[in-house]
Amino acid sequence: HPLVSIGTLVAFTTLQSGLLRPSVMLLSTGVDIQSSLALFGRIFEYLDLRPDIEEPERPAALPARVTGAVRFDEVGFAYDADREVLSGIDIDVPAGSSLAIVGETGSGKTTLGYLVARLYDVTSGRVTVDGIDVRDLSFADLSATVGVVSQETYLFHSSVADNLRFAKPDATETELHAAARAAQIHDHIMSLPDGYDTLVGERGYRFSGGEKQRLAVARAILRNPPIMVLDEATSALDTRTEREVQAAIDTLSANRTTITIAHRLSTIRDADQIVVLDRGRVVERGTHRELVERNGFYAELLARDTFEDVVGALES
Ligand SMILES: Nc1ncnc2c1ncn2[C@@H]1O[C@H](COP(=O)(O)OP(=O)(O)OP(=O)(O)O)[C@@H](O)[C@H]1O
Ligand SMILES: [Mg+2]
């Protein structure tokens, strides 16, 4: 089976979503950008679109071993010039540590996470990785350094193996299976009629939301970036699926810098640092314990979350 060509993939994913900007698609799908830049150029010409994130002409050199320290330095961001979505964000995420971002819907959590992967450019301030402004990195370095598991997962019409392998084209079968196993999805794949050769996507086997998320985790494990941005799905998963997804994410988070955008506060109790966003500003930060004692925004979110869990348990 030949791999679906990058062109088909990009055309497909670009057309599939009119909501996300093409630059978002490029990076979040984890395509090897360096080798396909010319092709992307042509596709954008064809669709009369321009990626609005520009690659630096002379990219900065990353250290041979990236440690994965992330810093938000007085970051401001606006999608539209007249409304700032993030303001004065200052966060230090030491290499290998975990940061959880929580807050009301629309407070800017996803946007903040996306700035690390440079899916958008900051309007003011800067985001650095190992001290280097992400705008100074080549796209190839950036996509090898920062991985994103987003609220949406794109599967294209091809086999399960192809869908995984596109995170790492030279992955061996052993590597594919190991990643799928770590992501808690291997057994499920093996139970499908054609196993890893099962066709997925629009006209093939339809994975559930929780399964898609685990496939996304498997892709991220294959790519193995030192920094991971995890945007938890907002859609409710059943308890068992949620546990499986969480186990997959825990495996992924080990030994790397992890930025988790959390919708269920139960998943982030152990985070090294929790930041609460309110209308684009950091209003609280600390560990779970510190924030509970503070009895402020976090404590309120937590109370609501717990209440919803209890109601959910009573209803089911
Ligand atoms: N592509 C976009 N163009 C314009 N505005 C946007 C875009 N994406 C998000 N916004 C706006 O930016 C603000 C922050 O959105 P964001 O998605 O970061 O919030 P969030 O905290 O992740 O919310 P949720 O908990 O619902 O996922 C919101 O007011 C949203 O409407
Ligand atoms: Mg979000």
Short mmCIF file of C-alpha atoms and ligand atoms in Angstrom, two decimals:
data_model
loop_
_atom_site.label_atom_id
_atom_site.label_comp_id
_atom_site.label_asym_id
_atom_site.label_seq_id
_atom_site.Cartn_x
_atom_site.Cartn_y
_atom_site.Cartn_z
CA HIS A 1 0.00 0.00 0.00
CA PRO A 2 1.53 3.31 -0.97
CA LEU A 3 1.30 6.09 1.60
CA VAL A 4 -1.23 8.76 0.76
CA SER A 5 0.75 11.56 -0.82
CA ILE A 6 1.33 14.67 1.25
CA GLY A 7 -0.48 16.63 -1.45
CA THR A 8 -3.63 14.59 -1.13
CA LEU A 9 -3.42 14.85 2.61
CA VAL A 10 -2.98 18.59 2.69
CA ALA A 11 -5.68 19.16 0.11
CA PHE A 12 -7.95 16.94 2.14
CA THR A 13 -7.26 18.47 5.51
CA THR A 14 -7.29 22.00 4.12
CA LEU A 15 -10.63 21.48 2.47
CA GLN A 16 -12.01 19.54 5.39
CA SER A 17 -11.94 22.48 7.73
CA GLY A 18 -12.86 25.96 6.69
CA LEU A 19 -12.58 27.07 10.30
CA LEU A 20 -8.94 26.48 11.00
CA ARG A 21 -6.38 28.48 9.16
CA PRO A 22 -4.12 26.56 6.79
CA SER A 23 -1.05 27.31 8.87
CA VAL A 24 -2.70 25.56 11.76
CA MET A 25 -3.30 22.55 9.62
CA LEU A 26 0.30 22.38 8.47
CA LEU A 27 1.82 22.25 11.88
CA SER A 28 -0.78 20.38 13.84
CA THR A 29 -0.88 17.53 11.38
CA GLY A 30 2.83 17.04 11.95
CA VAL A 31 3.71 16.78 8.29
CA ASP A 32 7.39 16.92 7.50
CA ILE A 33 7.34 20.49 6.44
CA GLN A 34 10.91 20.84 5.31
CA SER A 35 10.57 18.26 2.58
CA SER A 36 7.21 19.43 1.38
CA LEU A 37 7.45 23.18 1.52
CA ALA A 38 7.58 23.57 -2.25
CA LEU A 39 4.51 21.43 -2.56
CA PHE A 40 2.66 23.39 0.09
CA GLY A 41 3.58 26.56 -1.76
CA ARG A 42 1.91 25.27 -4.88
CA ILE A 43 -1.18 24.12 -3.03
CA PHE A 44 -1.56 27.49 -1.38
CA GLU A 45 -1.16 29.19 -4.72
CA TYR A 46 -3.80 26.93 -6.09
CA LEU A 47 -6.23 27.63 -3.31
CA ASP A 48 -5.22 31.28 -3.30
CA LEU A 49 -4.32 31.12 0.36
CA ARG A 50 -1.17 32.23 2.09
CA PRO A 51 0.20 30.76 5.26
CA ASP A 52 0.51 33.78 7.52
CA ILE A 53 3.26 32.31 9.65
CA GLU A 54 6.58 32.94 7.97
CA GLU A 55 9.65 30.80 8.32
CA PRO A 56 12.75 32.84 9.23
CA GLU A 57 15.24 33.19 6.40
CA ARG A 58 18.12 32.44 8.75
CA PRO A 59 16.74 30.18 11.48
CA ALA A 60 18.47 30.09 14.86
CA ALA A 61 20.32 26.89 15.69
CA LEU A 62 18.74 24.77 18.40
CA PRO A 63 21.08 23.18 20.91
CA ALA A 64 22.03 19.60 19.94
CA ARG A 65 19.96 18.36 22.84
CA VAL A 66 16.85 20.45 23.38
CA THR A 67 15.86 20.37 27.05
CA GLY A 68 12.36 21.72 26.40
CA ALA A 69 12.23 24.76 28.68
CA VAL A 70 9.33 27.01 27.65
CA ARG A 71 8.84 30.65 28.59
CA PHE A 72 5.98 33.05 27.94
CA ASP A 73 7.47 36.49 28.19
CA GLU A 74 4.89 39.31 28.51
CA VAL A 75 2.83 37.65 25.80
CA GLY A 76 -0.12 39.44 24.26
CA PHE A 77 -2.25 38.06 21.45
CA ALA A 78 -5.21 39.19 19.36
CA TYR A 79 -6.96 37.36 16.53
CA ASP A 80 -8.55 40.63 15.51
CA ALA A 81 -6.72 43.89 16.06
CA ASP A 82 -9.50 45.36 18.18
CA ARG A 83 -9.76 42.62 20.80
CA GLU A 84 -6.86 41.23 22.82
CA VAL A 85 -7.44 37.56 23.69
CA LEU A 86 -4.30 37.19 25.84
CA SER A 87 -2.55 39.95 27.79
CA GLY A 88 0.63 40.18 29.85
CA ILE A 89 1.19 36.42 30.08
CA ASP A 90 4.36 35.56 32.00
CA ILE A 91 4.91 31.87 32.62
CA ASP A 92 8.07 29.87 33.13
CA VAL A 93 7.83 26.15 32.35
CA PRO A 94 11.10 24.48 33.36
CA ALA A 95 12.35 21.66 31.14
CA GLY A 96 10.60 18.38 31.89
CA SER A 97 7.96 19.95 34.11
CA SER A 98 4.22 20.07 33.65
CA LEU A 99 2.02 23.11 33.31
CA ALA A 100 -1.76 22.91 33.41
CA ILE A 101 -3.88 25.73 32.05
CA VAL A 102 -7.43 26.02 33.33
CA GLY A 103 -10.19 28.59 33.07
CA GLU A 104 -13.67 29.31 31.77
CA THR A 105 -14.57 28.56 28.19
CA GLY A 106 -13.19 31.27 25.93
CA SER A 107 -10.58 32.41 28.46
CA GLY A 108 -7.75 31.76 25.95
CA LYS A 109 -6.37 28.37 27.01
CA THR A 110 -6.20 26.79 23.57
CA THR A 111 -4.79 29.96 22.07
CA LEU A 112 -2.04 30.05 24.70
CA GLY A 113 -1.11 26.44 24.00
CA TYR A 114 -1.04 27.04 20.26
CA LEU A 115 1.41 29.92 20.62
CA VAL A 116 4.07 27.45 21.78
CA ALA A 117 3.74 25.44 18.57
CA ARG A 118 3.64 28.75 16.70
CA LEU A 119 0.31 27.98 15.15
CA TYR A 120 -0.18 31.71 15.63
CA ASP A 121 2.32 34.48 16.22
CA VAL A 122 2.21 36.55 19.38
CA THR A 123 1.04 40.13 18.99
CA SER A 124 3.47 41.30 21.69
CA GLY A 125 6.11 39.73 23.91
CA ARG A 126 7.60 36.37 22.97
CA VAL A 127 7.47 32.65 23.50
CA THR A 128 10.82 30.90 23.83
CA VAL A 129 11.98 27.31 23.73
CA ASP A 130 15.33 26.77 25.43
CA GLY A 131 15.70 30.54 25.34
CA ILE A 132 15.12 30.83 21.59
CA ASP A 133 12.14 32.77 20.26
CA VAL A 134 9.92 30.28 18.42
CA ARG A 135 9.73 32.78 15.54
CA ASP A 136 13.47 32.27 15.01
CA LEU A 137 13.21 28.50 14.56
CA SER A 138 12.95 26.68 11.26
CA PHE A 139 9.62 24.94 10.73
CA ALA A 140 11.40 21.60 10.73
CA ASP A 141 13.00 22.29 14.14
CA LEU A 142 9.76 23.65 15.50
CA SER A 143 7.68 20.67 14.49
CA ALA A 144 10.33 18.28 15.82
CA THR A 145 10.40 20.17 19.13
CA VAL A 146 6.75 20.91 19.90
CA GLY A 147 3.97 18.37 19.45
CA VAL A 148 0.28 19.14 19.69
CA VAL A 149 -2.56 16.79 20.51
CA SER A 150 -5.51 19.02 19.77
CA GLN A 151 -9.22 18.98 20.44
CA GLU A 152 -9.70 17.69 16.91
CA THR A 153 -7.88 14.76 15.38
CA TYR A 154 -7.65 14.36 11.65
CA LEU A 155 -7.68 10.93 10.14
CA PHE A 156 -7.39 10.62 6.40
CA HIS A 157 -8.84 7.96 4.17
CA SER A 158 -6.14 5.34 4.33
CA SER A 159 -5.07 2.51 6.62
CA VAL A 160 -4.62 2.83 10.37
CA ALA A 161 -0.90 2.19 9.82
CA ASP A 162 -0.63 5.03 7.29
CA ASN A 163 -2.47 7.33 9.65
CA LEU A 164 0.06 6.58 12.37
CA ARG A 165 3.09 6.45 10.13
CA PHE A 166 2.53 9.90 8.84
CA ALA A 167 3.84 11.12 12.20
CA LYS A 168 7.06 9.25 11.45
CA PRO A 169 7.30 8.01 7.87
CA ASP A 170 10.23 5.66 8.52
CA ALA A 171 8.68 4.01 11.60
CA THR A 172 9.01 0.23 11.65
CA GLU A 173 6.03 -1.98 12.35
CA THR A 174 7.47 -2.69 15.79
CA GLU A 175 7.58 1.04 16.51
CA LEU A 176 4.01 1.52 15.31
CA HIS A 177 2.75 -1.24 17.55
CA ALA A 178 4.75 -0.03 20.54
CA ALA A 179 3.35 3.50 20.16
CA ALA A 180 -0.19 2.20 19.77
CA ARG A 181 0.28 -0.02 22.80
CA ALA A 182 1.55 2.89 24.90
CA ALA A 183 -1.44 4.90 23.73
CA GLN A 184 -3.83 2.11 24.79
CA ILE A 185 -5.21 1.63 21.29
CA HIS A 186 -3.25 -1.38 20.00
CA ASP A 187 -5.71 -4.03 21.21
CA HIS A 188 -8.59 -2.17 19.67
CA ILE A 189 -6.79 -1.87 16.32
CA MET A 190 -5.98 -5.59 16.41
CA SER A 191 -9.66 -6.37 16.96
CA LEU A 192 -10.64 -4.61 13.69
CA PRO A 193 -11.24 -6.83 10.64
CA ASP A 194 -7.97 -5.89 8.92
CA GLY A 195 -5.99 -4.80 11.95
CA TYR A 196 -3.50 -2.06 11.06
CA ASP A 197 -4.57 -2.31 7.39
CA THR A 198 -8.15 -1.32 8.21
CA LEU A 199 -9.25 1.68 6.17
CA VAL A 200 -10.36 4.67 8.21
CA GLY A 201 -11.82 8.09 7.57
CA GLU A 202 -14.90 9.31 5.77
CA ARG A 203 -15.54 6.13 3.81
CA GLY A 204 -13.85 3.68 6.15
CA TYR A 205 -13.99 2.59 9.77
CA ARG A 206 -15.16 5.38 12.04
CA PHE A 207 -13.22 5.71 15.24
CA SER A 208 -14.99 7.17 18.25
CA GLY A 209 -13.81 10.43 19.82
CA GLY A 210 -11.89 8.63 22.55
CA GLU A 211 -10.26 6.28 20.05
CA LYS A 212 -9.24 9.16 17.81
CA GLN A 213 -7.66 10.86 20.78
CA ARG A 214 -5.64 7.78 21.54
CA LEU A 215 -4.53 7.58 17.91
CA ALA A 216 -3.42 11.19 18.23
CA VAL A 217 -1.43 10.24 21.32
CA ALA A 218 0.15 7.34 19.42
CA ARG A 219 1.19 9.76 16.67
CA ALA A 220 2.70 12.08 19.26
CA ILE A 221 4.60 9.19 20.83
CA LEU A 222 6.01 8.32 17.41
CA ARG A 223 7.11 11.89 16.84
CA ASN A 224 8.60 12.02 20.34
CA PRO A 225 9.00 15.81 20.73
CA PRO A 226 10.57 17.20 23.94
CA ILE A 227 7.57 19.52 24.40
CA MET A 228 3.97 18.38 24.22
CA VAL A 229 0.88 20.57 24.16
CA LEU A 230 -2.24 18.61 25.05
CA ASP A 231 -5.62 20.19 24.49
CA GLU A 232 -8.08 17.94 26.24
CA ALA A 233 -11.26 17.21 24.34
CA THR A 234 -14.20 19.18 25.62
CA SER A 235 -16.62 16.47 24.60
CA ALA A 236 -17.50 14.15 27.43
CA LEU A 237 -16.01 10.67 27.29
CA ASP A 238 -17.40 7.81 29.29
CA THR A 239 -15.49 6.97 32.43
CA ARG A 240 -13.71 3.93 31.05
CA THR A 241 -12.64 5.68 27.83
CA GLU A 242 -11.54 8.67 29.85
CA ARG A 243 -9.35 6.44 32.01
CA GLU A 244 -7.81 4.87 28.91
CA VAL A 245 -7.16 8.24 27.30
CA GLN A 246 -5.66 9.49 30.56
CA ALA A 247 -3.35 6.48 30.83
CA ALA A 248 -2.22 7.14 27.26
CA ILE A 249 -1.57 10.78 28.03
CA ASP A 250 0.33 9.92 31.22
CA THR A 251 2.68 7.73 29.18
CA LEU A 252 3.14 10.53 26.68
CA SER A 253 3.86 13.12 29.39
CA ALA A 254 6.66 11.20 31.07
CA ASN A 255 10.11 12.68 30.48
CA ARG A 256 9.03 15.73 28.57
CA THR A 257 7.74 19.24 29.11
CA THR A 258 3.97 19.02 29.09
CA ILE A 259 1.47 21.82 28.72
CA THR A 260 -2.02 20.50 29.36
CA ILE A 261 -5.15 22.46 28.68
CA ALA A 262 -7.45 20.83 31.15
CA HIS A 263 -11.20 20.65 31.07
CA ARG A 264 -11.49 18.04 33.79
CA LEU A 265 -9.59 19.25 36.80
CA SER A 266 -9.25 15.72 38.16
CA THR A 267 -6.54 15.07 35.54
CA ILE A 268 -4.14 17.80 36.64
CA ARG A 269 -3.86 17.47 40.41
CA ASP A 270 -0.24 16.45 40.13
CA ALA A 271 0.82 19.19 37.70
CA ASP A 272 3.96 21.02 38.83
CA GLN A 273 2.23 24.29 38.10
CA ILE A 274 -1.39 25.27 37.47
CA VAL A 275 -2.28 28.58 35.86
CA VAL A 276 -5.81 29.94 35.90
CA LEU A 277 -6.79 32.16 32.97
CA ASP A 278 -9.65 34.59 33.13
CA ARG A 279 -10.46 36.65 30.03
CA GLY A 280 -6.94 36.26 28.73
CA ARG A 281 -5.07 37.08 31.92
CA VAL A 282 -3.36 34.91 34.50
CA VAL A 283 -5.40 35.41 37.66
CA GLU A 284 -3.95 32.61 39.80
CA ARG A 285 -1.03 30.21 39.77
CA GLY A 286 0.35 27.52 42.01
CA THR A 287 0.06 23.83 42.75
CA HIS A 288 -3.28 22.13 43.25
CA ARG A 289 -2.82 22.25 47.00
CA GLU A 290 -1.83 25.90 47.09
CA LEU A 291 -4.76 26.91 44.91
CA VAL A 292 -7.25 24.93 46.95
CA GLU A 293 -6.02 26.70 50.07
CA ARG A 294 -6.30 30.05 48.33
CA ASN A 295 -10.00 29.43 47.87
CA GLY A 296 -10.26 31.62 44.77
CA PHE A 297 -10.91 31.01 41.05
CA TYR A 298 -9.41 27.51 41.01
CA ALA A 299 -11.29 26.39 44.08
CA GLU A 300 -14.50 27.60 42.47
CA LEU A 301 -13.80 25.77 39.19
CA LEU A 302 -12.96 22.69 41.20
CA ALA A 303 -16.18 22.82 43.16
CA ARG A 304 -18.19 23.11 39.97
CA ASP A 305 -16.25 20.29 38.32
CA THR A 306 -16.79 18.01 41.29
CA PHE A 307 -20.48 18.89 41.34
CA GLU A 308 -20.79 18.01 37.64
CA ASP A 309 -18.99 14.71 38.24
CA VAL A 310 -21.41 13.83 41.00
CA VAL A 311 -24.43 14.78 38.90
CA GLY A 312 -22.97 12.76 36.01
CA ALA A 313 -22.48 9.75 38.26
CA LEU A 314 -26.02 10.00 39.58
CA GLU A 315 -27.46 10.25 36.08
CA SER A 316 -25.58 7.26 34.68
N1 LIG B 1 -9.65 31.55 15.06
C1 LIG B 1 -10.18 32.50 15.84
N2 LIG B 1 -10.50 33.72 15.34
C2 LIG B 1 -11.02 34.69 16.13
N3 LIG B 1 -11.25 34.53 17.45
C3 LIG B 1 -10.96 33.35 18.00
C4 LIG B 1 -10.40 32.26 17.23
N4 LIG B 1 -10.21 31.21 18.05
C5 LIG B 1 -10.62 31.60 19.26
N5 LIG B 1 -11.06 32.88 19.25
C6 LIG B 1 -11.54 33.66 20.41
O1 LIG B 1 -10.47 33.79 21.32
C7 LIG B 1 -10.92 33.63 22.67
C8 LIG B 1 -10.13 32.49 23.33
O2 LIG B 1 -10.44 31.28 22.66
P1 LIG B 1 -9.79 29.90 23.08
O3 LIG B 1 -10.20 28.91 22.07
O4 LIG B 1 -8.33 30.09 23.28
O5 LIG B 1 -10.51 29.65 24.48
P2 LIG B 1 -10.45 28.36 25.42
O6 LIG B 1 -10.08 28.85 26.77
O7 LIG B 1 -9.59 27.32 24.81
O8 LIG B 1 -11.98 27.88 25.43
P3 LIG B 1 -12.58 26.37 25.59
O9 LIG B 1 -12.52 26.03 27.04
O10 LIG B 1 -14.00 26.54 25.14
O11 LIG B 1 -11.80 25.44 24.72
C9 LIG B 1 -12.41 33.37 22.57
O12 LIG B 1 -13.06 34.59 22.81
C10 LIG B 1 -12.63 32.93 21.15
O13 LIG B 1 -13.89 33.30 20.70
MG MG B 2 -9.98 25.38 24.05
#
